[in-house]
Amino acid sequence: MASTKLAIHIPPDANPVNITEMVVAIARQGADTVFESVRDLLEYTESQGIGSRTEMQSTAVYLGLLEKSSSGLGLTRTGFALAKIREDVRSDLLHYLMYTGWEESDPVNFLPSWSYRICCDRYWEGQEVTLDSDYLNRQVEETINQAREAFAQLNIGEVAEVSFSRKSLEGAHKWLGALQPPVIENKVFTRRSFCPPELLLLAIGYVMKDETDATDIDILLTREKRDRICKVCLLDHNALDRALDWMLPIFPAVISPGTSAGFYGRFVRLHKLPTLEDVVR
């Protein structure tokens, strides 16, 4: 089997700021807007003062915001939904798409999402992390080693090279630095005490997406599920219930409190697996 280069680098030139600007600019042009080629799209974004780095469009395609068809390159329904969502939560939802984009069933697709998730999880598990030079150098080394071990088990062939560096962490920090409330201040990462309800709803759906019966049944929020939800949201354990209390009345068509309660813990009930279109308000 041929050797594989793992391009898990997170490009700083594709980040929540320029991807949001690109998506919103295209959405303003109307639902029928299609660019015949990547070059045409990047010429347009350059004319709008957004830039012309090809990483913007390729990352937007991986995130499901843009799609290529026989007629050209245009926004998806998810892309139009992002443009409609409140400006103050767009970066959190882009974080969600970036965090959840990699799938083990297609392991060499959207590799930057794999390394971004690893980075987020490691910071979250550290609870409060000082992002000094020594720590970041260790982070690079540990991510490369973890990639070699993880992908060796996924039957993709010999891993010849892993593309990841301090510049990759700079890319990850652009995504993390855009979150509101913030998780990085003065080069220190800390778990959040709150997150947007839109992100929390999507995180619950993500944690439940592989369950056979995920909708219209009581879902017990076990310790494992609570951990996974908090990781996606970069949320402190102690803040989850308060965030749930805030979120549940906002999206009654998608989620409601469970009918069970008491000794076993807290339950919720999903009426459907949520998408970005469900959190437009």
Short mmCIF file of N, CA, C and O in Angstrom, two decimals, residues 84-157:
data_model
loop_
_atom_site.label_atom_id
_atom_site.label_comp_id
_atom_site.label_asym_id
_atom_site.label_seq_id
_atom_site.Cartn_x
_atom_site.Cartn_y
_atom_site.Cartn_z
N LYS A 84 -27.77 34.07 7.42
CA LYS A 84 -28.97 34.59 8.08
C LYS A 84 -28.85 34.60 9.61
O LYS A 84 -29.61 35.28 10.29
N ILE A 85 -27.92 33.82 10.12
CA ILE A 85 -27.77 33.68 11.56
C ILE A 85 -27.18 34.96 12.16
O ILE A 85 -26.41 35.67 11.52
N ARG A 86 -27.55 35.24 13.39
CA ARG A 86 -27.06 36.44 14.07
C ARG A 86 -25.54 36.53 14.00
O ARG A 86 -24.83 35.55 14.23
N GLU A 87 -25.08 37.73 13.72
CA GLU A 87 -23.64 37.95 13.52
C GLU A 87 -22.82 37.50 14.72
O GLU A 87 -21.72 36.96 14.57
N ASP A 88 -23.33 37.68 15.93
CA ASP A 88 -22.54 37.39 17.13
C ASP A 88 -22.38 35.90 17.41
O ASP A 88 -21.61 35.53 18.31
N VAL A 89 -23.08 35.03 16.68
CA VAL A 89 -22.92 33.58 16.92
C VAL A 89 -22.33 32.86 15.71
O VAL A 89 -22.09 31.65 15.79
N ARG A 90 -22.08 33.57 14.61
CA ARG A 90 -21.57 32.89 13.41
C ARG A 90 -20.24 32.19 13.66
O ARG A 90 -20.04 31.06 13.19
N SER A 91 -19.35 32.82 14.39
CA SER A 91 -18.03 32.21 14.61
C SER A 91 -18.15 30.92 15.43
O SER A 91 -17.41 29.96 15.20
N ASP A 92 -19.09 30.88 16.38
CA ASP A 92 -19.29 29.66 17.15
C ASP A 92 -19.83 28.54 16.28
O ASP A 92 -19.49 27.37 16.46
N LEU A 93 -20.68 28.88 15.31
CA LEU A 93 -21.22 27.84 14.44
C LEU A 93 -20.19 27.39 13.41
O LEU A 93 -20.18 26.21 13.03
N LEU A 94 -19.32 28.30 12.99
CA LEU A 94 -18.21 27.87 12.14
C LEU A 94 -17.27 26.96 12.93
O LEU A 94 -16.75 25.97 12.39
N HIS A 95 -17.04 27.28 14.20
CA HIS A 95 -16.26 26.38 15.06
C HIS A 95 -16.91 25.00 15.10
O HIS A 95 -16.22 23.98 15.00
N TYR A 96 -18.22 24.95 15.23
CA TYR A 96 -18.93 23.67 15.25
C TYR A 96 -18.68 22.89 13.96
O TYR A 96 -18.36 21.69 14.00
N LEU A 97 -18.80 23.55 12.82
CA LEU A 97 -18.59 22.88 11.54
C LEU A 97 -17.14 22.39 11.40
O LEU A 97 -16.89 21.31 10.87
N MET A 98 -16.21 23.21 11.89
CA MET A 98 -14.80 22.83 11.83
C MET A 98 -14.51 21.67 12.77
O MET A 98 -13.80 20.72 12.41
N TYR A 99 -15.06 21.71 13.95
CA TYR A 99 -14.82 20.66 14.96
C TYR A 99 -15.41 19.33 14.51
O TYR A 99 -14.81 18.26 14.75
N THR A 100 -16.55 19.33 13.88
CA THR A 100 -17.28 18.09 13.56
C THR A 100 -17.08 17.62 12.13
O THR A 100 -17.66 16.61 11.74
N GLY A 101 -16.27 18.32 11.35
CA GLY A 101 -16.20 18.04 9.92
C GLY A 101 -15.52 16.73 9.55
O GLY A 101 -15.85 16.11 8.53
N TRP A 102 -14.54 16.29 10.35
CA TRP A 102 -13.82 15.06 10.02
C TRP A 102 -14.63 13.85 10.45
O TRP A 102 -15.24 13.82 11.52
N GLU A 103 -14.65 12.82 9.57
CA GLU A 103 -15.37 11.57 9.86
C GLU A 103 -14.43 10.39 9.72
O GLU A 103 -13.70 10.28 8.73
N GLU A 104 -14.47 9.51 10.68
CA GLU A 104 -13.61 8.32 10.64
C GLU A 104 -13.91 7.44 9.43
O GLU A 104 -13.04 6.75 8.91
N SER A 105 -15.16 7.49 8.93
CA SER A 105 -15.54 6.69 7.77
C SER A 105 -14.87 7.17 6.48
O SER A 105 -14.83 6.45 5.50
N ASP A 106 -14.37 8.41 6.47
CA ASP A 106 -13.66 8.97 5.32
C ASP A 106 -12.41 9.67 5.84
O ASP A 106 -12.30 10.89 5.81
N PRO A 107 -11.43 8.89 6.31
CA PRO A 107 -10.39 9.44 7.18
C PRO A 107 -9.42 10.42 6.53
O PRO A 107 -8.77 11.18 7.25
N VAL A 108 -9.27 10.40 5.22
CA VAL A 108 -8.31 11.33 4.60
C VAL A 108 -9.00 12.58 4.06
O VAL A 108 -8.37 13.41 3.41
N ASN A 109 -10.29 12.74 4.34
CA ASN A 109 -11.03 13.91 3.89
C ASN A 109 -11.09 14.94 5.02
O ASN A 109 -11.43 14.61 6.15
N PHE A 110 -10.79 16.18 4.71
CA PHE A 110 -10.85 17.31 5.64
C PHE A 110 -10.00 17.05 6.89
O PHE A 110 -10.46 17.16 8.03
N LEU A 111 -8.74 16.76 6.67
CA LEU A 111 -7.82 16.46 7.76
C LEU A 111 -7.61 17.62 8.74
O LEU A 111 -7.40 17.38 9.94
N PRO A 112 -7.65 18.89 8.30
CA PRO A 112 -7.52 19.98 9.29
C PRO A 112 -8.58 19.93 10.38
O PRO A 112 -8.34 20.37 11.50
N SER A 113 -9.76 19.39 10.06
CA SER A 113 -10.80 19.26 11.07
C SER A 113 -10.37 18.26 12.15
O SER A 113 -10.66 18.47 13.34
N TRP A 114 -9.69 17.20 11.75
CA TRP A 114 -9.20 16.22 12.73
C TRP A 114 -8.26 16.89 13.72
O TRP A 114 -8.40 16.75 14.94
N SER A 115 -7.28 17.63 13.21
CA SER A 115 -6.29 18.25 14.10
C SER A 115 -6.90 19.38 14.91
O SER A 115 -6.50 19.61 16.06
N TYR A 116 -7.89 20.09 14.35
CA TYR A 116 -8.56 21.14 15.12
C TYR A 116 -9.30 20.53 16.31
O TYR A 116 -9.24 21.05 17.42
N ARG A 117 -9.98 19.42 16.07
CA ARG A 117 -10.70 18.76 17.16
C ARG A 117 -9.73 18.28 18.24
O ARG A 117 -10.00 18.45 19.44
N ILE A 118 -8.61 17.72 17.82
CA ILE A 118 -7.59 17.27 18.78
C ILE A 118 -7.10 18.44 19.63
O ILE A 118 -6.95 18.34 20.84
N CYS A 119 -6.85 19.56 18.97
CA CYS A 119 -6.38 20.76 19.66
C CYS A 119 -7.42 21.23 20.68
O CYS A 119 -7.09 21.49 21.85
N CYS A 120 -8.67 21.34 20.25
CA CYS A 120 -9.74 21.79 21.15
C CYS A 120 -9.88 20.84 22.34
O CYS A 120 -10.00 21.29 23.49
N ASP A 121 -9.90 19.54 22.07
CA ASP A 121 -10.07 18.57 23.14
C ASP A 121 -8.92 18.63 24.15
O ASP A 121 -9.12 18.53 25.37
N ARG A 122 -7.70 18.80 23.64
CA ARG A 122 -6.55 18.84 24.53
C ARG A 122 -6.59 20.08 25.42
O ARG A 122 -6.30 20.01 26.61
N TYR A 123 -6.96 21.20 24.83
CA TYR A 123 -7.07 22.43 25.63
C TYR A 123 -8.19 22.27 26.68
O TYR A 123 -8.02 22.64 27.84
N TRP A 124 -9.33 21.73 26.24
CA TRP A 124 -10.47 21.57 27.15
C TRP A 124 -10.10 20.64 28.31
O TRP A 124 -10.43 20.93 29.47
N GLU A 125 -9.42 19.56 28.00
CA GLU A 125 -9.02 18.62 29.05
C GLU A 125 -8.02 19.25 30.01
O GLU A 125 -7.98 18.89 31.20
N GLY A 126 -7.24 20.21 29.53
CA GLY A 126 -6.30 20.92 30.39
C GLY A 126 -6.97 21.93 31.30
O GLY A 126 -6.33 22.43 32.24
N GLN A 127 -8.22 22.28 31.01
CA GLN A 127 -9.05 23.21 31.78
C GLN A 127 -8.54 24.65 31.70
O GLN A 127 -9.25 25.54 31.24
N GLU A 128 -7.34 24.89 32.17
CA GLU A 128 -6.73 26.22 32.05
C GLU A 128 -5.30 26.02 31.56
O GLU A 128 -4.49 25.41 32.26
N VAL A 129 -5.01 26.53 30.37
CA VAL A 129 -3.75 26.23 29.71
C VAL A 129 -3.06 27.54 29.33
O VAL A 129 -3.65 28.37 28.63
N THR A 130 -1.81 27.70 29.76
CA THR A 130 -1.01 28.85 29.34
C THR A 130 -0.34 28.52 28.01
O THR A 130 0.46 27.58 27.93
N LEU A 131 -0.68 29.26 26.98
CA LEU A 131 -0.22 28.94 25.62
C LEU A 131 1.11 29.62 25.33
O LEU A 131 1.25 30.43 24.40
N ASP A 132 2.13 29.26 26.15
CA ASP A 132 3.46 29.81 25.92
C ASP A 132 4.20 28.97 24.89
O ASP A 132 3.71 27.93 24.43
N SER A 133 5.40 29.41 24.54
CA SER A 133 6.13 28.77 23.46
C SER A 133 6.44 27.30 23.75
O SER A 133 6.29 26.44 22.89
N ASP A 134 6.83 26.99 24.98
CA ASP A 134 7.15 25.60 25.33
C ASP A 134 5.93 24.70 25.20
O ASP A 134 6.03 23.59 24.66
N TYR A 135 4.79 25.19 25.68
CA TYR A 135 3.58 24.38 25.59
C TYR A 135 3.19 24.16 24.13
O TYR A 135 2.83 23.05 23.73
N LEU A 136 3.27 25.20 23.31
CA LEU A 136 2.87 25.07 21.91
C LEU A 136 3.81 24.14 21.14
O LEU A 136 3.36 23.37 20.28
N ASN A 137 5.09 24.18 21.47
CA ASN A 137 6.03 23.25 20.83
C ASN A 137 5.68 21.81 21.18
O ASN A 137 5.73 20.91 20.33
N ARG A 138 5.32 21.58 22.44
CA ARG A 138 4.90 20.23 22.85
C ARG A 138 3.61 19.84 22.15
O ARG A 138 3.43 18.68 21.76
N GLN A 139 2.72 20.80 22.00
CA GLN A 139 1.45 20.53 21.32
C GLN A 139 1.68 20.06 19.89
O GLN A 139 1.03 19.13 19.42
N VAL A 140 2.62 20.70 19.19
CA VAL A 140 2.94 20.29 17.82
C VAL A 140 3.45 18.86 17.81
O VAL A 140 2.98 18.01 17.03
N GLU A 141 4.42 18.57 18.68
CA GLU A 141 5.01 17.23 18.72
C GLU A 141 3.97 16.17 19.08
O GLU A 141 3.90 15.10 18.46
N GLU A 142 3.13 16.46 20.08
CA GLU A 142 2.12 15.50 20.50
C GLU A 142 1.07 15.27 19.43
O GLU A 142 0.58 14.14 19.25
N THR A 143 0.70 16.32 18.71
CA THR A 143 -0.30 16.18 17.64
C THR A 143 0.24 15.31 16.51
O THR A 143 -0.47 14.44 15.97
N ILE A 144 1.50 15.52 16.14
CA ILE A 144 2.11 14.70 15.09
C ILE A 144 2.17 13.24 15.52
O ILE A 144 1.81 12.33 14.76
N ASN A 145 2.60 12.99 16.76
CA ASN A 145 2.68 11.60 17.25
C ASN A 145 1.29 10.97 17.32
O ASN A 145 1.12 9.79 16.95
N GLN A 146 0.31 11.74 17.78
CA GLN A 146 -1.05 11.22 17.88
C GLN A 146 -1.62 10.91 16.50
O GLN A 146 -2.33 9.92 16.32
N ALA A 147 -1.29 11.75 15.53
CA ALA A 147 -1.76 11.51 14.16
C ALA A 147 -1.18 10.21 13.61
O ALA A 147 -1.89 9.41 12.99
N ARG A 148 0.10 10.00 13.82
CA ARG A 148 0.73 8.76 13.33
C ARG A 148 0.06 7.53 13.94
O ARG A 148 -0.24 6.56 13.24
N GLU A 149 -0.20 7.58 15.24
CA GLU A 149 -0.82 6.43 15.92
C GLU A 149 -2.27 6.24 15.47
O GLU A 149 -2.70 5.12 15.18
N ALA A 150 -3.02 7.34 15.40
CA ALA A 150 -4.45 7.23 15.08
C ALA A 150 -4.67 6.76 13.65
O ALA A 150 -5.50 5.87 13.40
N PHE A 151 -3.94 7.32 12.71
CA PHE A 151 -4.19 6.99 11.31
C PHE A 151 -3.56 5.66 10.91
O PHE A 151 -3.97 5.06 9.92
N ALA A 152 -2.59 5.18 11.68
CA ALA A 152 -2.03 3.85 11.42
C ALA A 152 -3.09 2.77 11.62
O ALA A 152 -3.00 1.68 11.03
N GLN A 153 -4.10 3.07 12.42
CA GLN A 153 -5.17 2.10 12.70
C GLN A 153 -6.34 2.22 11.73
O GLN A 153 -7.31 1.48 11.82
N LEU A 154 -6.28 3.17 10.78
CA LEU A 154 -7.41 3.43 9.90
C LEU A 154 -7.20 2.91 8.48
O LEU A 154 -7.91 3.29 7.55
N ASN A 155 -6.18 2.07 8.30
CA ASN A 155 -5.98 1.38 7.03
C ASN A 155 -5.84 2.34 5.85
O ASN A 155 -6.45 2.16 4.80
N ILE A 156 -5.02 3.37 6.03
CA ILE A 156 -4.79 4.31 4.93
C ILE A 156 -3.39 4.18 4.35
O ILE A 156 -2.98 4.97 3.50
N GLY A 157 -2.67 3.17 4.78
CA GLY A 157 -1.31 2.99 4.30
C GLY A 157 -0.30 3.59 5.26
O GLY A 157 -0.64 4.18 6.29
#
